[in-house]
Short mmCIF file of C-alpha atoms and ligand atoms in Angstrom, two decimals:
data_model
loop_
_atom_site.label_atom_id
_atom_site.label_comp_id
_atom_site.label_asym_id
_atom_site.label_seq_id
_atom_site.Cartn_x
_atom_site.Cartn_y
_atom_site.Cartn_z
CA MET B 26 -189.27 -0.82 -214.72
CA GLU B 27 -190.61 -3.04 -211.90
CA LYS B 28 -188.57 -1.08 -209.36
CA TYR B 29 -190.25 2.13 -210.43
CA THR B 30 -193.72 0.61 -210.48
CA ALA B 31 -193.07 -0.76 -207.00
CA LEU B 32 -192.21 2.75 -205.82
CA ILE B 33 -195.47 4.10 -207.25
CA HIS B 34 -197.32 1.33 -205.38
CA LYS B 35 -195.47 2.20 -202.19
CA LEU B 36 -196.36 5.87 -202.61
CA HIS B 37 -199.99 4.99 -203.27
CA LYS B 38 -200.21 2.73 -200.25
CA THR B 39 -198.13 4.56 -197.65
CA ARG B 40 -198.47 8.15 -199.00
CA ARG B 41 -194.73 8.72 -198.61
CA LEU B 42 -191.30 7.95 -200.05
CA SER B 43 -187.81 8.64 -198.72
CA GLY B 44 -185.66 11.36 -200.30
CA LYS B 45 -183.56 8.75 -202.12
CA GLU B 46 -186.67 7.01 -203.44
CA TRP B 47 -188.11 10.31 -204.72
CA ALA B 48 -184.90 11.17 -206.59
CA PHE B 49 -184.73 7.63 -208.04
CA LEU B 50 -188.38 7.71 -209.17
CA ILE B 51 -188.17 11.19 -210.69
CA SER B 52 -184.94 10.33 -212.58
CA GLY B 53 -186.28 7.01 -213.87
CA ARG B 54 -189.75 8.07 -215.03
CA THR B 55 -190.91 6.90 -218.46
CA PRO B 56 -194.06 7.69 -220.50
CA LYS B 57 -195.48 4.26 -219.62
CA LEU B 58 -194.86 4.70 -215.91
CA SER B 59 -196.39 8.19 -216.07
CA GLU B 60 -199.57 6.83 -217.68
CA TYR B 61 -199.89 4.30 -214.89
CA LEU B 62 -199.29 7.00 -212.26
CA PHE B 63 -201.94 9.25 -213.84
CA SER B 64 -204.53 6.46 -213.83
CA LEU B 65 -204.02 6.03 -210.06
CA ALA B 66 -204.01 9.80 -209.50
CA ARG B 67 -207.32 10.20 -211.37
CA LYS B 68 -208.88 7.49 -209.20
CA GLU B 69 -207.77 9.27 -206.02
CA GLN B 70 -209.02 12.60 -207.30
CA GLU B 71 -212.39 11.11 -208.20
CA HIS B 72 -212.65 9.31 -204.91
CA TYR B 73 -212.43 12.56 -202.95
CA TYR B 74 -213.67 15.22 -205.37
CA GLY B 75 -215.61 13.36 -208.05
CA LYS B 76 -215.41 15.06 -211.44
CA ASP B 77 -215.54 18.51 -209.87
CA ILE B 78 -213.01 21.14 -210.86
CA PHE B 79 -212.97 24.20 -208.63
CA VAL B 80 -212.54 27.67 -210.06
CA ARG B 81 -210.91 30.60 -208.32
CA GLY B 82 -211.08 34.15 -209.67
CA LEU B 83 -207.57 35.57 -209.79
CA ILE B 84 -207.16 39.33 -209.34
CA GLU B 85 -203.61 40.47 -210.00
CA PHE B 86 -203.95 43.84 -208.34
CA SER B 87 -200.41 45.25 -208.46
CA ASN B 88 -197.21 44.40 -210.29
CA TYR B 89 -195.00 46.69 -208.22
CA CYS B 90 -192.49 44.57 -206.33
CA LYS B 91 -189.66 45.42 -203.97
CA ASN B 92 -188.08 42.01 -204.52
CA ASP B 93 -185.65 41.06 -207.21
CA CYS B 94 -186.18 37.34 -207.82
CA LEU B 95 -183.98 36.36 -210.74
CA TYR B 96 -186.70 34.44 -212.61
CA CYS B 97 -189.58 36.89 -212.32
CA GLY B 98 -190.73 39.38 -214.96
CA ILE B 99 -192.04 41.87 -212.38
CA ARG B 100 -188.77 41.93 -210.38
CA ARG B 101 -187.72 45.35 -209.13
CA SER B 102 -184.79 45.66 -211.54
CA ASN B 103 -186.93 45.18 -214.63
CA ARG B 104 -187.19 48.82 -215.66
CA LYS B 105 -189.09 47.84 -218.80
CA ALA B 106 -192.06 46.41 -216.88
CA CYS B 107 -195.10 48.63 -217.26
CA ARG B 108 -196.16 49.08 -213.63
CA TYR B 109 -199.77 49.33 -212.48
CA ARG B 110 -201.69 49.20 -209.23
CA LEU B 111 -205.47 48.77 -208.89
CA ASP B 112 -207.13 50.77 -206.13
CA GLU B 113 -209.68 49.32 -203.71
CA ASP B 114 -212.66 50.32 -205.87
CA ALA B 115 -211.20 48.68 -208.96
CA ILE B 116 -210.52 45.49 -207.00
CA LEU B 117 -214.06 45.45 -205.61
CA ALA B 118 -215.39 45.95 -209.14
CA CYS B 119 -213.46 42.82 -210.22
CA CYS B 120 -215.02 40.90 -207.32
CA HIS B 121 -218.53 42.06 -208.31
CA GLU B 122 -217.93 40.99 -211.90
CA GLY B 123 -216.57 37.65 -210.71
CA TYR B 124 -219.46 37.11 -208.32
CA ALA B 125 -221.93 37.66 -211.16
CA LEU B 126 -220.03 35.06 -213.19
CA GLY B 127 -220.40 32.56 -210.34
CA PHE B 128 -217.03 32.81 -208.60
CA ARG B 129 -217.09 32.19 -204.84
CA THR B 130 -213.35 32.41 -204.24
CA PHE B 131 -211.24 35.46 -204.96
CA VAL B 132 -207.47 35.21 -205.05
CA LEU B 133 -205.78 38.58 -204.57
CA GLN B 134 -202.24 38.41 -205.85
CA SER B 135 -199.56 41.08 -206.21
CA GLY B 136 -195.87 41.78 -206.10
CA GLU B 137 -194.60 42.96 -202.71
CA ASP B 138 -195.90 46.48 -203.23
CA ALA B 139 -194.89 48.85 -200.40
CA SER B 140 -197.80 51.14 -201.16
CA TYR B 141 -200.18 48.34 -200.19
CA THR B 142 -199.35 48.64 -196.50
CA LYS B 143 -200.62 46.23 -193.86
CA ASP B 144 -203.45 48.60 -192.89
CA ARG B 145 -204.47 49.12 -196.48
CA LEU B 146 -204.60 45.36 -197.07
CA VAL B 147 -206.58 44.85 -193.86
CA ASN B 148 -209.14 47.43 -195.03
CA LEU B 149 -209.33 45.83 -198.44
CA VAL B 150 -209.95 42.37 -196.98
CA ARG B 151 -212.58 43.80 -194.59
CA LYS B 152 -214.47 45.43 -197.45
CA ILE B 153 -214.44 42.28 -199.56
CA ARG B 154 -215.52 40.19 -196.56
CA LYS B 155 -218.41 42.60 -195.88
CA ASN B 156 -219.57 42.67 -199.51
CA PHE B 157 -219.11 38.95 -200.20
CA PRO B 158 -219.78 37.06 -196.96
CA ASP B 159 -220.27 33.75 -198.77
CA CYS B 160 -216.93 33.88 -200.61
CA ALA B 161 -213.48 32.63 -199.68
CA ILE B 162 -210.77 35.30 -199.73
CA THR B 163 -207.29 34.11 -200.65
CA LEU B 164 -204.27 36.36 -200.32
CA SER B 165 -201.04 35.90 -202.23
CA VAL B 166 -199.06 38.97 -201.25
CA GLY B 167 -195.72 37.53 -200.20
CA GLU B 168 -193.77 37.55 -196.94
CA TRP B 169 -195.04 39.39 -193.83
CA ASP B 170 -194.50 38.96 -190.12
CA LYS B 171 -196.84 36.71 -188.17
CA SER B 172 -198.79 39.55 -186.56
CA SER B 173 -199.62 41.02 -189.98
CA TYR B 174 -200.79 37.62 -191.23
CA GLN B 175 -202.94 37.44 -188.10
CA GLU B 176 -204.49 40.84 -188.87
CA PHE B 177 -205.33 39.82 -192.44
CA PHE B 178 -206.91 36.67 -191.06
CA ASP B 179 -208.93 38.56 -188.46
CA ALA B 180 -210.14 40.91 -191.21
CA GLY B 181 -211.60 37.94 -193.07
CA ALA B 182 -208.92 36.31 -195.24
CA ASP B 183 -209.22 32.53 -195.09
CA ARG B 184 -206.55 31.24 -197.42
CA TYR B 185 -202.97 32.19 -198.28
CA LEU B 186 -200.79 31.17 -201.21
CA LEU B 187 -197.03 31.36 -200.79
CA ARG B 188 -194.88 29.00 -202.79
CA HIS B 189 -191.81 27.87 -200.88
CA GLU B 190 -190.10 27.99 -204.35
CA THR B 191 -187.38 25.49 -203.38
CA TYR B 192 -186.59 23.82 -200.06
CA ASN B 193 -182.84 23.77 -200.47
CA THR B 194 -180.99 26.78 -199.04
CA ASN B 195 -178.24 26.88 -201.67
CA HIS B 196 -180.66 26.44 -204.53
CA TYR B 197 -182.90 29.15 -203.08
CA ALA B 198 -179.91 31.52 -203.00
CA LYS B 199 -179.25 30.91 -206.72
CA LEU B 200 -182.79 32.04 -207.60
CA HIS B 201 -183.24 34.94 -205.20
CA PRO B 202 -181.53 38.11 -203.99
CA LYS B 203 -179.53 37.99 -200.74
CA ALA B 204 -182.30 39.64 -198.72
CA LEU B 205 -184.56 36.59 -199.14
CA SER B 206 -184.03 33.17 -197.59
CA ALA B 207 -185.57 29.74 -197.84
CA LYS B 208 -185.74 29.58 -194.06
CA ASN B 209 -187.80 32.74 -193.70
CA ARG B 210 -190.10 31.71 -196.55
CA ARG B 211 -190.79 28.43 -194.80
CA GLN B 212 -191.27 30.16 -191.45
CA CYS B 213 -193.99 32.28 -193.10
CA LEU B 214 -195.77 29.08 -194.14
CA TRP B 215 -195.61 27.62 -190.63
CA ASP B 216 -196.91 30.92 -189.22
CA LEU B 217 -199.81 30.96 -191.68
CA LYS B 218 -200.68 27.40 -190.80
CA ASP B 219 -200.48 28.11 -187.11
CA ILE B 220 -202.90 31.04 -187.45
CA GLY B 221 -205.44 28.79 -189.13
CA TYR B 222 -205.26 29.74 -192.80
CA GLN B 223 -205.85 27.17 -195.50
CA VAL B 224 -202.33 27.29 -196.91
CA GLY B 225 -201.07 26.78 -200.43
CA THR B 226 -197.42 26.32 -201.28
CA GLY B 227 -195.42 24.98 -204.23
CA PHE B 228 -192.54 25.54 -206.62
CA MET B 229 -191.57 26.00 -210.25
CA VAL B 230 -190.82 22.81 -212.15
CA GLY B 231 -187.58 23.02 -214.12
CA ALA B 232 -186.35 26.11 -212.29
CA PRO B 233 -182.72 26.82 -213.19
CA TYR B 234 -180.24 24.51 -211.40
CA GLN B 235 -183.04 22.18 -210.20
CA THR B 236 -182.14 18.47 -209.96
CA PRO B 237 -184.12 15.33 -209.04
CA GLU B 238 -182.40 15.41 -205.63
CA LEU B 239 -183.60 18.97 -205.03
CA LEU B 240 -187.11 18.05 -206.14
CA ALA B 241 -186.97 15.17 -203.66
CA GLU B 242 -186.37 17.73 -200.89
CA ASP B 243 -189.41 19.68 -202.13
CA MET B 244 -191.57 16.57 -202.00
CA LEU B 245 -190.46 15.80 -198.44
CA PHE B 246 -191.25 19.36 -197.41
CA LEU B 247 -194.74 19.17 -198.95
CA LYS B 248 -195.38 16.02 -196.95
CA GLU B 249 -194.16 17.66 -193.76
CA LEU B 250 -196.16 20.88 -194.20
CA ASN B 251 -199.27 19.01 -195.36
CA PRO B 252 -200.81 22.10 -196.99
CA GLN B 253 -204.38 22.44 -198.25
CA MET B 254 -203.18 23.39 -201.74
CA VAL B 255 -200.05 22.82 -203.83
CA GLY B 256 -199.35 25.04 -206.84
CA ILE B 257 -196.68 23.79 -209.21
CA GLY B 258 -196.08 25.02 -212.74
CA PRO B 259 -193.19 25.03 -215.18
CA PHE B 260 -190.56 27.75 -214.97
CA ILE B 261 -190.85 29.86 -218.14
CA PRO B 262 -188.12 32.41 -218.95
CA HIS B 263 -188.94 36.11 -219.19
CA HIS B 264 -186.93 38.06 -221.75
CA ASP B 265 -186.00 40.91 -219.37
CA THR B 266 -184.61 38.83 -216.49
CA PRO B 267 -181.17 37.32 -215.78
CA PHE B 268 -182.68 33.90 -216.55
CA LYS B 269 -183.84 34.87 -220.04
CA ASP B 270 -181.68 32.20 -221.70
CA LYS B 271 -182.41 29.39 -219.26
CA PRO B 272 -184.52 26.52 -220.63
CA ALA B 273 -188.18 26.33 -219.60
CA GLY B 274 -189.43 23.50 -217.41
CA THR B 275 -191.27 20.75 -219.27
CA MET B 276 -194.91 19.82 -219.30
CA GLU B 277 -193.92 16.17 -219.02
CA LEU B 278 -192.16 16.59 -215.65
CA THR B 279 -194.88 18.94 -214.36
CA LEU B 280 -197.57 16.35 -215.09
CA PHE B 281 -195.52 13.59 -213.51
CA LEU B 282 -195.10 15.61 -210.30
CA LEU B 283 -198.82 16.52 -210.26
CA GLY B 284 -199.62 12.80 -210.33
CA CYS B 285 -197.10 12.12 -207.53
CA ILE B 286 -198.50 14.92 -205.35
CA ARG B 287 -202.05 13.61 -205.83
CA LEU B 288 -200.94 10.21 -204.54
CA MET B 289 -198.91 11.66 -201.65
CA LEU B 290 -201.59 14.14 -200.47
CA PRO B 291 -204.79 12.70 -201.95
CA LYS B 292 -207.15 15.36 -200.58
CA VAL B 293 -205.05 18.35 -201.56
CA LEU B 294 -206.27 21.03 -203.94
CA LEU B 295 -204.03 20.97 -206.97
CA PRO B 296 -204.27 23.67 -209.63
CA ALA B 297 -203.63 23.15 -213.31
CA THR B 298 -201.71 26.43 -213.53
CA THR B 299 -201.67 29.17 -216.14
CA ALA B 300 -197.95 28.43 -216.70
CA LEU B 301 -198.87 24.85 -217.61
CA GLY B 302 -201.48 26.19 -220.06
CA THR B 303 -198.83 28.53 -221.46
CA ILE B 304 -196.24 25.89 -222.39
CA HIS B 305 -198.80 23.66 -224.11
CA PRO B 306 -202.25 24.45 -225.59
CA ARG B 307 -203.77 21.48 -223.74
CA GLY B 308 -201.59 21.87 -220.65
CA ARG B 309 -204.40 22.56 -218.21
CA GLU B 310 -206.60 19.72 -219.47
CA LEU B 311 -203.66 17.31 -219.29
CA GLY B 312 -202.97 18.65 -215.79
CA ILE B 313 -206.50 17.68 -214.75
CA LEU B 314 -206.03 14.24 -216.29
CA SER B 315 -202.86 13.85 -214.18
CA GLY B 316 -204.54 14.68 -210.86
CA ALA B 317 -205.16 18.47 -210.79
CA ASN B 318 -208.58 19.75 -209.68
CA VAL B 319 -208.43 23.56 -209.60
CA VAL B 320 -208.25 26.24 -212.30
CA MET B 321 -207.71 29.93 -211.68
CA PRO B 322 -209.08 32.10 -214.48
CA ASN B 323 -208.15 35.77 -214.51
CA LEU B 324 -210.56 38.42 -213.23
CA SER B 325 -208.16 41.36 -213.54
CA PRO B 326 -209.32 44.22 -215.80
CA GLN B 327 -208.34 43.56 -219.39
CA GLY B 328 -206.30 46.76 -219.60
CA VAL B 329 -203.70 45.58 -217.06
CA ARG B 330 -203.50 41.86 -217.71
CA LYS B 331 -200.63 42.02 -220.17
CA SER B 332 -198.59 43.89 -217.56
CA TYR B 333 -198.66 41.13 -214.96
CA LEU B 334 -196.10 39.33 -217.04
CA LEU B 335 -194.17 36.96 -214.80
CA TYR B 336 -192.93 35.03 -217.85
CA ASP B 337 -193.15 35.29 -221.65
CA ASN B 338 -196.25 34.41 -223.70
CA LYS B 339 -198.58 34.14 -220.69
CA ILE B 340 -202.04 33.03 -221.88
CA CYS B 341 -205.43 34.61 -221.20
CA THR B 342 -204.17 38.20 -221.25
CA GLY B 343 -206.54 39.25 -224.06
CA GLU B 344 -209.90 37.76 -223.11
CA GLU B 345 -212.67 39.22 -220.99
CA SER B 346 -213.27 37.50 -217.63
CA ALA B 347 -216.47 35.94 -218.94
CA GLN B 348 -214.68 34.62 -222.05
CA CYS B 349 -211.91 33.13 -219.89
CA ARG B 350 -214.44 31.37 -217.71
CA ASP B 351 -216.51 30.06 -220.64
CA MET B 352 -213.42 28.77 -222.41
CA LEU B 353 -212.32 26.89 -219.30
CA GLU B 354 -215.80 25.48 -218.83
CA GLN B 355 -215.81 24.11 -222.38
CA LYS B 356 -212.29 22.71 -222.15
CA THR B 357 -213.06 21.06 -218.82
CA ALA B 358 -216.29 19.54 -220.14
CA SER B 359 -214.42 18.23 -223.22
CA ILE B 360 -212.43 15.86 -220.97
CA GLY B 361 -215.42 14.74 -218.88
CA TYR B 362 -215.07 17.03 -215.85
CA ARG B 363 -217.27 19.90 -214.67
CA ILE B 364 -216.53 23.35 -213.33
CA VAL B 365 -218.14 23.98 -209.94
CA THR B 366 -218.56 27.42 -208.49
CA SER B 367 -218.76 26.65 -204.77
CA ARG B 368 -216.06 27.93 -202.40
CA GLY B 369 -214.29 24.61 -202.93
CA ASP B 370 -212.67 24.19 -199.54
CA SER B 371 -209.94 21.61 -199.29
CA LEU B 372 -210.80 18.27 -197.74
CA ASN B 373 -207.23 18.24 -196.47
CA MET B 374 -208.10 20.22 -193.35
CA PRO B 375 -206.35 19.46 -190.05
CA GLN B 376 -209.36 17.55 -188.69
CA ASN B 377 -209.52 15.54 -191.94
CA ALA B 378 -205.82 14.89 -192.23
CA ALA B 379 -205.84 11.22 -191.27
CA ASN B 380 -205.71 10.05 -194.87
CA SER B 381 -203.27 12.59 -196.14
N1 SAM N 68 -195.43 38.24 -204.38
C1 SAM N 68 -196.15 37.05 -204.12
C2 SAM N 68 -195.21 35.95 -203.68
O1 SAM N 68 -194.02 36.19 -203.55
O2 SAM N 68 -195.67 34.85 -203.40
C3 SAM N 68 -197.02 36.57 -205.27
C4 SAM N 68 -196.58 36.90 -206.66
S1 SAM N 68 -195.29 35.85 -207.29
C5 SAM N 68 -194.94 36.67 -208.82
C6 SAM N 68 -196.22 34.38 -207.76
C7 SAM N 68 -195.44 33.18 -208.26
O3 SAM N 68 -195.09 33.35 -209.62
C8 SAM N 68 -194.13 32.86 -207.59
O4 SAM N 68 -194.35 32.14 -206.42
C9 SAM N 68 -193.36 32.08 -208.67
O5 SAM N 68 -193.28 30.69 -208.37
C10 SAM N 68 -194.17 32.33 -209.95
N2 SAM N 68 -193.29 32.82 -211.04
C11 SAM N 68 -192.57 33.95 -211.06
N3 SAM N 68 -191.82 34.02 -212.18
C12 SAM N 68 -192.06 32.89 -212.89
C13 SAM N 68 -191.56 32.36 -214.11
N4 SAM N 68 -190.63 33.00 -214.83
N5 SAM N 68 -192.05 31.17 -214.54
C14 SAM N 68 -192.99 30.51 -213.83
N6 SAM N 68 -193.48 30.96 -212.66
C15 SAM N 68 -193.03 32.14 -212.18
#
């Protein structure tokens, strides 16, 4: 036990561990050690962000996808998925509704939908930027070349979410079709960073074939990239994918890794994800108590929410946007934190990176 506690102290003090140390710590975690880790993570979180929990309005605007990721419910080969695509007006209507509810960050997420071309996305971002000059615009629309990312940025996008999914090349190949590679995914992240986006990356916890050694590689990559946001959530099987019989990731390991990431990158924005709320009714609250400080309620129109089904039993597909937001506000208050509606920029910006 002392060896593990010593590693937590080392992480807290130096903000880094070696690959071997990460694998050792992840394999040897215990409930007692986790509680200790969470107490340190909460202190770090409070030191930088107080009791503030940032909200982002998530608009899942298309579930068409040209990719065929083996874990994902909206993969191209899933003929049973009920496909939808919101047009620009419908997306703007979601932003207006969100704005009235207090949201100052919109996250536009979709599958890699060929009908949303680069020019169409640029126009969409421009319109949102013009209508909502005080809001942050986050894109999560997959892999593009650097010049396209630059055009989105010039049109007014300020943040980009792209999980690296897994650092390891062989592991990546077991989760994805041949056309996709870990190397290209990571190059996209470096390009986004280079352009000046606030970048979010991350991975699924308990993805099929994942091991503590592979997670150690993910932790080293997070340290190297030093992103503004890290999104991790449990893998949850979807019944119409090749991974339908694979076991889901656990809440316990997700919380442990949230605590570790908070100590490694203390100023990072760390969402308590919908997937975490899906595997346990108190998942998001427990995520906050382990170091998370962002929640992303859904602003998509109610009629399409059930169709953006990345995994089974996804929560919040029935409520109105206002209900979603109110429920999160109550749940957050119940554990002593408060929802704030500002843009919620990361303190982990390049000029602030000394402590990260
Ligand atoms: N197309 C964009 C992209 O590639 O980043 C955004 C959409 S993609 C569906 C968003 C994220 O959903 C992925 O990065 C993946 O980690 C997560 N995801 C997909 N299927 C999942 C599953 N079965 N369980 C948990 N998370 C899943």
